[in-house]
């Protein structure tokens, strides 16, 4: 190493998130004693402007050439701190993070002393790695100015149009014969009561006629290879397979409607027990007429049970597709644990529609909690003004449906406010059911390597900070594929995903991680094992030595682990750097001399 | 004097995309688990040179956990399969130096399995407590 490491350690209280558990001043004093550490301080919020300024100031003042921040997870905040290092003239790869929040204070909240000791260890390990870090440069790759949008529902079409209007070529594929997704099957939309066609038709028309959009229906993704900026996708449709090259991908493949199992609230037993979807269809066809009464039941198959760790524990070795298949099967009977977000408004909408055509019809909504937010509150009031009746239920006493000898339906329900049992004779019972994950999306997610959450929906890179990004660079999500959303929220996420993808395509270039393999040619014997195992074809034997083509290397490090001559190592995750972390933890300072 | 309960030290190698994220989620969800584990982040379990595990044990770790993406979910397509293939001979090597092979574990934890990660650490800590301190730990790190 050319320069003696001079490390600065910055320890974050994160308000009380870390500081409320870990004794930060004590940890800071400990950090000052670590080898190669020349400076240590603690801040209330290291990620704040003041915190970042303190890092930059200390780099200059103490001539630091390595920085360790002990705070949260590098998976969210590393880019921010790296940028601060860069601004102070330090190569961003001379930065290391010690995760003392997600992996320490938050999981050891009731053991402050042990958490403090653990935080010291985590920082000791990070500082040991930091001392061995080397500057790296990030290779730049070209971004193909074309995008693939999977799913031509409202979200997918919105995203496609947004990118096409900016001049990017868009391939829009849809597995059904026609675009429009599940939205087009709805009759009217809340809270405006606009016809669905008023939203869907202009979108469809614009998508079909846009010169930059190629819409392919009855088409699915068959195969996929490549990396951000340069994906090769094989599409399969009525005219056979076709390969396209795109820079970004937006997954907007939607969700499904939950169909209750036969017998749940007598669904499938009595003809007049239907779902909101079916009522919607009847309203569209003007088939509802003027019934005496309509009773709606909320949260059917939603907010039931918990997501149990045991559900996942039971299949520790199963793969994702198998896991989702089992979740879907179990949930069909049991229902889904989450709130589907749109059902309250959907029920109120259909109640209003019934009332508007048949004012004398008594509409009753049996609910546990009613979730109407923002201006939707007005919509709820409108239903109240139309004398729609809302009756609160408790989970322990679900309504019971029977049929009278005359063929009418009878609903027995418990009114939680009066504490009385109420009995209704009714013409229709309408069940409000959730949006649930779509089976086909699982295969898609596996192909694209997007993780799936325990609820079965595709997972965003970060729930709050990166809601339309995925863990795969260059691949974004929009619409209900990542959870229940209404039409306007789907449009927002479609626009958001398009904006995120357009940043990449507009810049035409993207910097990729510098974490790639390096071959020591003196050690390499040209056996070709690395060439054989690499999933990306990055290593190639030339003149008896392995050469890594950096642009293809994704940095997994499998070649480094497999190389029989230990001739390959990884940038930023070198053998010596990883082992230094273990050594810092396990071998006491006094024994380190003997150890090396 | 009451003898202090043995507190094992477990080194965990977690892959960046699934298990490290799963460990983060355990934190975000405030799922508590024992403090005995120290995580070293690797990009992929495919990166796991068997010598990392053996070295950690030699330096006195009471247990080593390798955690990666579920089969089929590897961010790099097949790194976890490559790790799985190595695992058998890692266990054999551990056994050949007279240590219990149960001190080394390979587990799959996805980015959404924070609860599973916490449960795993609880369970493994108990398991290592039952096995007692590593013989190498006594030489190197009597703390």
PDB file of C-alpha atoms in Angstrom, chain A residues 183-189 196 274-288 346-347 349-350 353 430:
ATOM      1  CA  UNK A 183     -59.378  -1.705 -14.957  1.00  0.00           C
ATOM      2  CA  UNK A 184     -61.258  -1.895 -18.253  1.00  0.00           C
ATOM      3  CA  UNK A 185     -63.579  -4.494 -16.749  1.00  0.00           C
ATOM      4  CA  UNK A 186     -64.832  -1.945 -14.217  1.00  0.00           C
ATOM      5  CA  UNK A 187     -67.984   0.020 -14.940  1.00  0.00           C
ATOM      6  CA  UNK A 188     -67.263   3.356 -13.267  1.00  0.00           C
ATOM      7  CA  UNK A 189     -64.390   4.794 -11.242  1.00  0.00           C
ATOM      8  CA  UNK A 196     -63.937   3.583 -17.015  1.00  0.00           C
ATOM      9  CA  UNK A 274     -71.857 -12.210  -5.487  1.00  0.00           C
ATOM     10  CA  UNK A 275     -68.615 -10.216  -5.402  1.00  0.00           C
ATOM     11  CA  UNK A 276     -68.286  -6.458  -5.967  1.00  0.00           C
ATOM     12  CA  UNK A 277     -66.739  -7.288  -9.329  1.00  0.00           C
ATOM     13  CA  UNK A 278     -69.868  -9.163 -10.328  1.00  0.00           C
ATOM     14  CA  UNK A 279     -72.117  -6.351  -9.057  1.00  0.00           C
ATOM     15  CA  UNK A 280     -70.002  -3.940 -11.075  1.00  0.00           C
ATOM     16  CA  UNK A 281     -70.664  -5.954 -14.204  1.00  0.00           C
ATOM     17  CA  UNK A 282     -74.399  -6.040 -13.458  1.00  0.00           C
ATOM     18  CA  UNK A 283     -74.449  -2.280 -12.902  1.00  0.00           C
ATOM     19  CA  UNK A 284     -72.707  -1.852 -16.246  1.00  0.00           C
ATOM     20  CA  UNK A 285     -75.352  -3.952 -17.975  1.00  0.00           C
ATOM     21  CA  UNK A 286     -78.158  -2.194 -16.031  1.00  0.00           C
ATOM     22  CA  UNK A 287     -79.260  -5.528 -14.633  1.00  0.00           C
ATOM     23  CA  UNK A 288     -79.619  -4.535 -10.997  1.00  0.00           C
ATOM     24  CA  UNK A 346     -65.243   0.469  -4.298  1.00  0.00           C
ATOM     25  CA  UNK A 347     -68.140  -0.610  -2.065  1.00  0.00           C
ATOM     26  CA  UNK A 349     -69.033   3.659  -5.164  1.00  0.00           C
ATOM     27  CA  UNK A 350     -71.299   0.706  -5.963  1.00  0.00           C
ATOM     28  CA  UNK A 353     -74.558   3.717  -8.034  1.00  0.00           C
ATOM     29  CA  UNK A 430     -72.206  -8.496  -2.170  1.00  0.00           C
TER      30      UNK A 430
END
